[in-house]
Short mmCIF file of C-alpha atoms in Angstrom, two decimals:
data_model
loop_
_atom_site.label_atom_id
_atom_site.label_comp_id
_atom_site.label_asym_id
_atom_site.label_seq_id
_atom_site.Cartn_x
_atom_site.Cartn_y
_atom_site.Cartn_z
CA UNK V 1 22.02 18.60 -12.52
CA UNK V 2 24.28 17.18 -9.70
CA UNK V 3 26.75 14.49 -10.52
CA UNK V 4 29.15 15.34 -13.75
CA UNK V 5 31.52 15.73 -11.20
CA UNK V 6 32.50 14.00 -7.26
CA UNK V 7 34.36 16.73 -5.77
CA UNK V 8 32.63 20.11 -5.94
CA UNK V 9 30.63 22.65 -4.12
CA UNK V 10 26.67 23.45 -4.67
CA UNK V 11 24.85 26.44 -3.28
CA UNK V 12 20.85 26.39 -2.69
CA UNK V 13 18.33 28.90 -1.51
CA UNK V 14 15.24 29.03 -0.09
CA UNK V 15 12.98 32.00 1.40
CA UNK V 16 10.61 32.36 4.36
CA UNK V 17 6.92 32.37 4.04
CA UNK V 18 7.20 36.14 5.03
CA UNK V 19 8.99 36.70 1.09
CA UNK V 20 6.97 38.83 -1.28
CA UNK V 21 6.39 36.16 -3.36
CA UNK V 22 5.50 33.40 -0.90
CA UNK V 23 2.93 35.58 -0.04
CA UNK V 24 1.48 35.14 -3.20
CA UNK V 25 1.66 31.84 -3.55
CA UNK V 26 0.07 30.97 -0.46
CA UNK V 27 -2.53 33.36 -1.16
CA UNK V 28 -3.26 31.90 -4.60
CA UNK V 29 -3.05 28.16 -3.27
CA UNK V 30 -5.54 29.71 -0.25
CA UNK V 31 -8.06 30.73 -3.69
CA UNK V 32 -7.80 27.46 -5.17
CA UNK V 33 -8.43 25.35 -1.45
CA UNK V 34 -11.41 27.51 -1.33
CA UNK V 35 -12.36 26.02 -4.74
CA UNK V 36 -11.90 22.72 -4.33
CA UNK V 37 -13.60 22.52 -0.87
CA UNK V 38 -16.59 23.38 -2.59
CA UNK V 39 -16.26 21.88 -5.29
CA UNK V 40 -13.60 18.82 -6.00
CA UNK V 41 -13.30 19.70 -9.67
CA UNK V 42 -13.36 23.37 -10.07
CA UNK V 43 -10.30 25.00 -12.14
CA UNK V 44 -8.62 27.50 -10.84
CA UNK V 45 -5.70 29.49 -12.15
CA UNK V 46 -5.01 32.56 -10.17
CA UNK V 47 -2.17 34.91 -9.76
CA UNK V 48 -1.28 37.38 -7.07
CA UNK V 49 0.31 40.41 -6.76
CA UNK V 50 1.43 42.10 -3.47
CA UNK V 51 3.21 45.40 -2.95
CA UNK V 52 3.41 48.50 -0.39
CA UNK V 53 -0.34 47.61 1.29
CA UNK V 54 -2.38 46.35 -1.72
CA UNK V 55 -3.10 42.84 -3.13
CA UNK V 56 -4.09 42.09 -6.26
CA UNK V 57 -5.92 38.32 -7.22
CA UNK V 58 -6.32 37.82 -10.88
CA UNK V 59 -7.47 34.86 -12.99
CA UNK V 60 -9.66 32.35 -14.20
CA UNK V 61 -11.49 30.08 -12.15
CA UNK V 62 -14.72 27.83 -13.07
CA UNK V 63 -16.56 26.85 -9.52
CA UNK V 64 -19.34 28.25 -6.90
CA UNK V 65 -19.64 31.91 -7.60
CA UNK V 66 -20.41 31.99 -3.82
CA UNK V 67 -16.94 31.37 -2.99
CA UNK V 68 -15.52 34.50 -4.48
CA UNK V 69 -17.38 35.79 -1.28
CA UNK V 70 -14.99 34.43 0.99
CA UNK V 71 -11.25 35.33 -1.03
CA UNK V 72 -11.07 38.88 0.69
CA UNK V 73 -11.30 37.35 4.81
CA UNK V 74 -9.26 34.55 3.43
CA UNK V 75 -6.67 36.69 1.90
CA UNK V 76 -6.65 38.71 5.54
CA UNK V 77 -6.34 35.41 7.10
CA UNK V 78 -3.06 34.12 5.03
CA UNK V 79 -1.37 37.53 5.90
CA UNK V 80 -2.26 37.74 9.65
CA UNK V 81 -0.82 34.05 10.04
CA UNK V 82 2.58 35.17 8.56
CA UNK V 83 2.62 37.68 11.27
CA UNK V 84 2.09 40.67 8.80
CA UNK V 85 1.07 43.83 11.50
CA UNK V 86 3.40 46.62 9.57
CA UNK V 87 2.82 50.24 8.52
CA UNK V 88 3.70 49.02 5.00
CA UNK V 89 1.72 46.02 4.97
CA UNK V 90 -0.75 45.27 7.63
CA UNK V 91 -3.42 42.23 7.10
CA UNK V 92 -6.22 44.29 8.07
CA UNK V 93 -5.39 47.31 6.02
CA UNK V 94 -4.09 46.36 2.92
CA UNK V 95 -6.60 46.55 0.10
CA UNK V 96 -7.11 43.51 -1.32
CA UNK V 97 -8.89 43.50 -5.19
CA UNK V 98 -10.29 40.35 -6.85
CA UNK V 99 -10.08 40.66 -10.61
CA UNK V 100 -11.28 36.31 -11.17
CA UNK V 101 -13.15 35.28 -14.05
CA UNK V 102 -14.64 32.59 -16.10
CA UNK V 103 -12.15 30.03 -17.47
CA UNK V 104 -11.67 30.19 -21.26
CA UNK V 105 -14.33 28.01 -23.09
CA UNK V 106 -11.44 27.54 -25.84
CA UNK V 107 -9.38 25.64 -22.60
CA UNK V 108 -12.57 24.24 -20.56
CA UNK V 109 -13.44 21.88 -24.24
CA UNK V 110 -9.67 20.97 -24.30
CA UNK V 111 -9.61 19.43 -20.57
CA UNK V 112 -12.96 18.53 -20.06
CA UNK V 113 -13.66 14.39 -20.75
CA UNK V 114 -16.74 14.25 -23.49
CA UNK V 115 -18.11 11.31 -25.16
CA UNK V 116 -14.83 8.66 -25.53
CA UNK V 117 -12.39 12.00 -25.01
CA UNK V 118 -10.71 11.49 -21.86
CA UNK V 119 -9.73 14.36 -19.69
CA UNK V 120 -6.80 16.65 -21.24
CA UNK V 121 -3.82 18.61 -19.91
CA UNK V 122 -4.37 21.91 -19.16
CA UNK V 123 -1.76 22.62 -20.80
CA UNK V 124 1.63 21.91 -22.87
CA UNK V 125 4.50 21.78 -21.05
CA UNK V 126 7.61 19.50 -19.57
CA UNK V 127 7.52 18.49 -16.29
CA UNK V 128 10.66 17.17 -14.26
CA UNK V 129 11.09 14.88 -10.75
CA UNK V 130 13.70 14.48 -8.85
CA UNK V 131 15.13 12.15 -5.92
CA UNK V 132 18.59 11.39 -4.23
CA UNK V 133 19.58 9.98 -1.25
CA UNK V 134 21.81 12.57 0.16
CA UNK V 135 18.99 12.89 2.90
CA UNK V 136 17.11 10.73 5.40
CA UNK V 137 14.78 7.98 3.51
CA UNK V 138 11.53 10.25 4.46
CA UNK V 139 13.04 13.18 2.07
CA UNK V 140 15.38 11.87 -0.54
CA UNK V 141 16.05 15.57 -1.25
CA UNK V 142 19.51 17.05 -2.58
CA UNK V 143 21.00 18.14 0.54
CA UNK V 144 22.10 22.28 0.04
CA UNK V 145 17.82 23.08 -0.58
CA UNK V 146 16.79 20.78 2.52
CA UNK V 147 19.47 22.44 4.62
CA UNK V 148 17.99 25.81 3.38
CA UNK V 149 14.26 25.40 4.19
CA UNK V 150 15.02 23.91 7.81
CA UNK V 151 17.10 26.49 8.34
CA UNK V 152 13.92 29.12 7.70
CA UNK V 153 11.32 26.56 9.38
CA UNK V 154 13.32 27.27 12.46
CA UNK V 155 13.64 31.03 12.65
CA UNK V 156 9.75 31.09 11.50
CA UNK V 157 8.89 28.55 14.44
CA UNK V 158 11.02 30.94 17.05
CA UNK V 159 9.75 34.04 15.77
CA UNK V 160 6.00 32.63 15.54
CA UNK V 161 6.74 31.25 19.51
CA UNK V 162 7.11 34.67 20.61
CA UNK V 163 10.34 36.12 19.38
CA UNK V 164 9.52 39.74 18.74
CA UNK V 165 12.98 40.76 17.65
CA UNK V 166 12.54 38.55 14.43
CA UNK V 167 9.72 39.99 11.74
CA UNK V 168 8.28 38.02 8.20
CA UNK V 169 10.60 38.16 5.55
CA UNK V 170 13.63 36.44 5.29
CA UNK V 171 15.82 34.37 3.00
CA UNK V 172 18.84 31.77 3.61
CA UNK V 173 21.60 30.08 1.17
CA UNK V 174 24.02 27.17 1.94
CA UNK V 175 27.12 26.26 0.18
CA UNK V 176 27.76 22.75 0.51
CA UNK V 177 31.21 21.10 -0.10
CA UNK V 178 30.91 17.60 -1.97
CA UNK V 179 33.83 14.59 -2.06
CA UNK V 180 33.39 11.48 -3.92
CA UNK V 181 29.36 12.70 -5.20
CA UNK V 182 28.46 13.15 -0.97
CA UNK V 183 27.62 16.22 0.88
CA UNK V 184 30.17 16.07 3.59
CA UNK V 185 30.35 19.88 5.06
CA UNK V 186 29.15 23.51 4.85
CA UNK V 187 31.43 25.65 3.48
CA UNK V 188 29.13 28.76 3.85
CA UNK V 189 25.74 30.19 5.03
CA UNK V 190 23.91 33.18 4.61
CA UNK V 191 20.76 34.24 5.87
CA UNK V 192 19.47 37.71 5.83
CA UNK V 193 15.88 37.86 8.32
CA UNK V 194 13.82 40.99 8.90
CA UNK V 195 13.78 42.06 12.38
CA UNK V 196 12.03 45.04 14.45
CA UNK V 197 14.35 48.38 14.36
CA UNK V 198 17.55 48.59 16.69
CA UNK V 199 17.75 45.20 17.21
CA UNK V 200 21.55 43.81 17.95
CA UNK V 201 23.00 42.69 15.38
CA UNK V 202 25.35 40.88 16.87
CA UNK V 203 22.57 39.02 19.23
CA UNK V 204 20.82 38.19 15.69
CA UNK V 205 23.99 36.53 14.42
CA UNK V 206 23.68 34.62 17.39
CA UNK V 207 19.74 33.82 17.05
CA UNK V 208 20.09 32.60 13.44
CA UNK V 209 23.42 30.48 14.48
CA UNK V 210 21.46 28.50 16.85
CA UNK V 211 19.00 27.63 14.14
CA UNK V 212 22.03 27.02 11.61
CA UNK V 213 23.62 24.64 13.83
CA UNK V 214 20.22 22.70 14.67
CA UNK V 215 19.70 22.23 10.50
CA UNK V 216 22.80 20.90 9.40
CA UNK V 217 24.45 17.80 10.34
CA UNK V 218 26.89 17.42 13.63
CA UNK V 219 30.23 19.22 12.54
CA UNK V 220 28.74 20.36 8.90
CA UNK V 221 28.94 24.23 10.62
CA UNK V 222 31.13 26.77 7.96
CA UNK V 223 34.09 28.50 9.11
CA UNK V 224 33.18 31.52 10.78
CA UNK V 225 34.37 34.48 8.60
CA UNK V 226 31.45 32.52 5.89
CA UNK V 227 28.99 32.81 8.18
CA UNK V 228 27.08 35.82 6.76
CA UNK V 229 23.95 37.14 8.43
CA UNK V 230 22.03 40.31 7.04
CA UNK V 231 25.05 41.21 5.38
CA UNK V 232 24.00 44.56 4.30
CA UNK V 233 23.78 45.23 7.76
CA UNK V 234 19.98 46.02 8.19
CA UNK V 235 16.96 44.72 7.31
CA UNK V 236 14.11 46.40 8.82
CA UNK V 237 11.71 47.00 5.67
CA UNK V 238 11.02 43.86 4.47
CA UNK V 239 7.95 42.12 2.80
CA UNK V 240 5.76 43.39 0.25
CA UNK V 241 6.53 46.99 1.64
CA UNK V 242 10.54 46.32 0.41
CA UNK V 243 9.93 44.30 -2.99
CA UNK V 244 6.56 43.61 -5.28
CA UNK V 245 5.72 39.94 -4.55
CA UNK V 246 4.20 37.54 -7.73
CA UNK V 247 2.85 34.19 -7.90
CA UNK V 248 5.32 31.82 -9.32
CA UNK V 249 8.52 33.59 -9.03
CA UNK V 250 10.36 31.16 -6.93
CA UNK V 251 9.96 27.66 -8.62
CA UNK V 252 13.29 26.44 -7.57
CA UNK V 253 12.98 27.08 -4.05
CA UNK V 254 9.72 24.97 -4.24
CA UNK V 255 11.73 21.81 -5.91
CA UNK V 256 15.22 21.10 -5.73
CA UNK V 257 17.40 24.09 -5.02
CA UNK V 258 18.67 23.93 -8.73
CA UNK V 259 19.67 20.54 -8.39
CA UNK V 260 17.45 18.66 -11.00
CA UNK V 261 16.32 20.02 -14.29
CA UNK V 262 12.89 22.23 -14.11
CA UNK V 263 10.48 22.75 -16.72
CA UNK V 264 9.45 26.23 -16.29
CA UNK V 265 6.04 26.06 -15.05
CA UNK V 266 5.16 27.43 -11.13
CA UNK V 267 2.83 24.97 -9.06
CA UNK V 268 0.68 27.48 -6.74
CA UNK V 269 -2.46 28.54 -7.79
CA UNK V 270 -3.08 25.84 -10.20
CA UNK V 271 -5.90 23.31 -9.93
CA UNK V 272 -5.00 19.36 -10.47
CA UNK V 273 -5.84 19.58 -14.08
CA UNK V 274 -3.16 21.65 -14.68
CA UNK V 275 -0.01 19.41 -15.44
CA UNK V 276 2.46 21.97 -14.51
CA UNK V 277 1.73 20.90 -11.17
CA UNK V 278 0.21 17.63 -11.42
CA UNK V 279 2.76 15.71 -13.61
CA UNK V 280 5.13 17.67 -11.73
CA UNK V 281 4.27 15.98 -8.25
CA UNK V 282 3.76 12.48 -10.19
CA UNK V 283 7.06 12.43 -11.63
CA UNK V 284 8.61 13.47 -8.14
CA UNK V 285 6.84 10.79 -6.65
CA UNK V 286 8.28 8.34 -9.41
CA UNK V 287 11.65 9.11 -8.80
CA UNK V 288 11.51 9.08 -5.13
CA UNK V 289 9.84 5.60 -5.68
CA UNK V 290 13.00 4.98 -7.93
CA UNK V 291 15.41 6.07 -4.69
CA UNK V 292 13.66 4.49 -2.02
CA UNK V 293 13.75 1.02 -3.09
CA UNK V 294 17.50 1.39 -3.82
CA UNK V 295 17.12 1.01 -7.38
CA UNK V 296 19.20 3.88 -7.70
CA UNK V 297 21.13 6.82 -5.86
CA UNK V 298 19.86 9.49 -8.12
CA UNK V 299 16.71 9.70 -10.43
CA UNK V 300 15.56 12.33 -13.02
CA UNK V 301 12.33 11.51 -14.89
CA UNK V 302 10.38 14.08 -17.11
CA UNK V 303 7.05 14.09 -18.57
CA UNK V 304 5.60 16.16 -21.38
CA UNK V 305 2.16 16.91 -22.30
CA UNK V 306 -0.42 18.61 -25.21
CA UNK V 307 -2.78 21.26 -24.17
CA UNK V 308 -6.17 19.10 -24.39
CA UNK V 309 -4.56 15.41 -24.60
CA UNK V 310 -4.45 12.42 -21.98
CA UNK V 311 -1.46 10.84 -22.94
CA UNK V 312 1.40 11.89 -22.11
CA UNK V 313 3.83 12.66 -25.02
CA UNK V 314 7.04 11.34 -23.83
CA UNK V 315 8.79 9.47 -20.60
CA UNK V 316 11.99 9.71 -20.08
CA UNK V 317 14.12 8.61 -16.98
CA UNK V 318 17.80 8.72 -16.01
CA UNK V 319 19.57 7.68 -13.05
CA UNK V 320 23.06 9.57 -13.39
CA UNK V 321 25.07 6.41 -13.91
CA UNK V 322 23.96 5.55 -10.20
CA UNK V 323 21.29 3.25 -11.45
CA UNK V 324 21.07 -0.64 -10.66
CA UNK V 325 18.58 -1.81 -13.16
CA UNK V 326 18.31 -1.45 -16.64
CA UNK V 327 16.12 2.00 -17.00
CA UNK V 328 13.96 0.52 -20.15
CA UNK V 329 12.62 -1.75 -18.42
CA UNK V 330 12.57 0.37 -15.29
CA UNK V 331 10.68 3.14 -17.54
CA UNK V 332 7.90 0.41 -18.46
CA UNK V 333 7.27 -0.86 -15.56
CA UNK V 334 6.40 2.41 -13.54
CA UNK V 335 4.76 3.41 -16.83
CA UNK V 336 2.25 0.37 -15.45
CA UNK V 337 2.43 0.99 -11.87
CA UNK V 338 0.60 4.65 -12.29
CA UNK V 339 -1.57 6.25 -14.97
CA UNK V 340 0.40 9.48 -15.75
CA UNK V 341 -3.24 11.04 -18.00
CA UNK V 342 -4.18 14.09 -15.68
CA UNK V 343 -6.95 12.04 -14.65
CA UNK V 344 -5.11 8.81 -13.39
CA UNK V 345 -2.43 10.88 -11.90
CA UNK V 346 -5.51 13.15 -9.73
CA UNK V 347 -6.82 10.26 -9.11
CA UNK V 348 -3.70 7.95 -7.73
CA UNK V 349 -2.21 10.52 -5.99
CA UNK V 350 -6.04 11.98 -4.49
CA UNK V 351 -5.27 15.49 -5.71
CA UNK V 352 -9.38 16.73 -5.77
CA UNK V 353 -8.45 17.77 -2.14
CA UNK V 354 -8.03 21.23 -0.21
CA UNK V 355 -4.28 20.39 0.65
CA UNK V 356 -2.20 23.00 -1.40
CA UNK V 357 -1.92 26.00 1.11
CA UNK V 358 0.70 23.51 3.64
CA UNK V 359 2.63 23.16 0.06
CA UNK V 360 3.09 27.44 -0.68
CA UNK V 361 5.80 27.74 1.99
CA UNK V 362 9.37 25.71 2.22
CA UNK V 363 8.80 23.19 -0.94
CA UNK V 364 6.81 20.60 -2.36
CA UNK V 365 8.90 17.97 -1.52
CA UNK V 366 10.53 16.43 0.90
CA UNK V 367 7.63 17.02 3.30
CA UNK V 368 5.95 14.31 5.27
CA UNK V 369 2.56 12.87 4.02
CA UNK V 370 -0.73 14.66 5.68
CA UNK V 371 -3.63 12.77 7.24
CA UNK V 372 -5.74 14.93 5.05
CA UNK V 373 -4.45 13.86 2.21
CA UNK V 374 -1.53 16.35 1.76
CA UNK V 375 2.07 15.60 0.11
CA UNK V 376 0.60 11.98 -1.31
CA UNK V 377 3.07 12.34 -4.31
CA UNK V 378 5.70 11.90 -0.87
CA UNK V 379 4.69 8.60 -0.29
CA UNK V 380 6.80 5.18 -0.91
CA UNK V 381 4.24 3.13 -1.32
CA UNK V 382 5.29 1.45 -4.53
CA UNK V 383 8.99 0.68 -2.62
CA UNK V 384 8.38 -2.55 -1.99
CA UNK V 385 6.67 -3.74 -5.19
CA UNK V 386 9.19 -2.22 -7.00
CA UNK V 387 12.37 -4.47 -5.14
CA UNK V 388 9.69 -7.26 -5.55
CA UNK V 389 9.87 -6.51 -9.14
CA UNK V 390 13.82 -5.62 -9.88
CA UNK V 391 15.19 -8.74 -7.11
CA UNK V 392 16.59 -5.83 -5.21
CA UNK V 393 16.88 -6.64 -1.52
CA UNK V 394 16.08 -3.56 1.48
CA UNK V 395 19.37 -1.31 1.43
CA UNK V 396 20.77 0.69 4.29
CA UNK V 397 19.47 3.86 4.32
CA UNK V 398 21.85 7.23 4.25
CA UNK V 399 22.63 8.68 7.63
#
């Protein structure tokens, strides 16, 4: 994780929605919407697989049979909004095959609440959050990913406004130079984006620098001869029709850029009962709790959990030497402040919701809260009970 050293440089990536494998995760995240708008507690794990015009949608699911009805049009639907109309993959052509079934009664008797049993994790597993304040209070993100994905947001927004020259897939990476422990330039940016054949590429360069410039910070821009764009020099086929896509395949793109420690397990296509993604988004909300009421500059916390138990097996919290309270007693009190079983955590954070497809594309975090309910674990709504609690007065926010 950042901060062994002050002066260094940190690189991050992050990948369009267009990417083989963001396919798939919005897809699966689509399947498990569906679910839970029929049903608030249905399980759903499901996987997808995407390659040269063909989807495949596997896994185990416990809800309304009738929704199964509706994963094909769906499916169509998630490809057709990336802007998927190629030879290679097309939204209306590609065959799509649904291979869900029943969730394992062995896994079902370990979640399920019975008698005094409370609800269970879905499964074992460590989970890690993450906060700093190298960005604007709303994000508290390291600064390298959340330079990446608004890099991508723009070129998607331009090419889904009508830029024709600009197609699905595409992928950036930023350098950034630290002094002191602070993100203070860009010392280089790549982006390679799919575009139609015979497009300029020296027009693209230009395109993509535009978007660049309106992402990082006033004077942040790299030196020129490390500003890379489609380096290989072409990028026509692109998408599922250039690379098989999988569910699950790009879980530090969807958290901190490699910035903070991950546990292993992906987030799409996982119900709420599933920790993996649950505890995940609790202990990221935690930590950017921890950030936001200046208790410190940089928090870590991980969580671990049993297959089949509430409790969670272990807390543990550490603020990089940045910290400005004493962490045991930090580590109690937000211990208090939120219920981290599976079920206090759905529950706190209203997580029975269809509000994971908006998550699939440019990361879980760092996004602002939804009306419907989307990107609670975003909130600061414990800030001010927590500077209440520590004596720690309002503190100037980063620029």
């Amino acid at each position: 994780m950042l901060g062994s050293s002050k002066n260094f440089l940190f690189t991050s990536e992050s990948v369009s929605e267009g990417h083989p494998d963001k396919i798939c995760d919005q897809i699966s995240d689509k399947v498990v919407d569906l679910y839970l708008a029929a049903d608030p507690y249905a399980r759903v794990a499901c996987e997808t697989l995407t390659t040269t015009n063909r989807v495949v949608i596997a896994g185990e699911v416990r809800g309304p049979a009738s929704v199964v009805k509706e994963i094909e049009e769906k499916t169509r639907e998630v490809i057709k909004e990336i802007g998927y109309e190629q030879d290679g993959f097309h939204w209306k052509n590609a065959k799509v095959e649904i291979l869900l079934h029943e969730q394992s009664s062995d896994i079902a008797q370990g979640v399920d609440a019975a008698g005094s049993k409370d609800e269970g994790a879905g499964d074992q597993g460590i989970m890690f959050g993450y906060a700093c304040n190298e960005t604007e209070a709303l994000t508290l993100m390291p600064a390298p990913i959340h330079y990446a994905n608004r890099i991508l947001r723009g070129l998607s927004d331009t090419r889904h406004g009508g830029n024709k020259d600009l197609l699905p897939d595409a992928k950036s990476q930023v350098t950034l130079q630290y002094e002191n422990g602070k993100p203070v330039r860009a010392t280089s940016v790549v982006v390679s984006t799919q575009h139609r054949e015979g497009v300029d590429q020296k027009q693209l360069r230009e395109v993509v620098r535009e978007h660049v410039l309106a992402a990082l910070p006033e004077g942040w821009m790299c030196p020129e001869k490390e500003f890379y764009v489609n380096p290989t020099g072409n990028f026509v086929i692109g998408g599922p029709d250039g690379d098989c896509g999988l569910t699950g395949r790009k879980i530090i793109v969807d958290t901190y850029g490699g910035a903070a420690p991950h546990g292993g397990g992906a987030f799409s296509g996982k119900d709420p009962t599933k920790v993996d993604r649950s505890a995940a988004y609790a202990a990221r909300y935690l930590a950017k709790n921890v950030v936001g009421a200046g208790l410190a500059d940089r928090c870590t916390i991980q969580l671990a959990y049993a297959i089949g138990v509430s409790k969670p097996l272990s807390f543990y919290i550490s603020t990089q030497g940045t910290g400005k309270v004493d962490e045991e007693k930090l580590a109690k009190r937000l211990q208090e402040m939120v219920n981290l079983t599976p079920r206090g955590i759905r529950e706190h954070l209203g997580l029975n919701k269809p509000i994971y497809s908006r998550t699939a594309s440019y990361g879980h975090f760092g996004r602002k809260p939804g009306t419907d309910g989307s990107f609670s674990w975003e909130k600061l709504d414990l800030v001010d009970a927590l500077r209440s609690e520590f004596g720690v007065s309002k503190v100037k926010e980063p620029a």
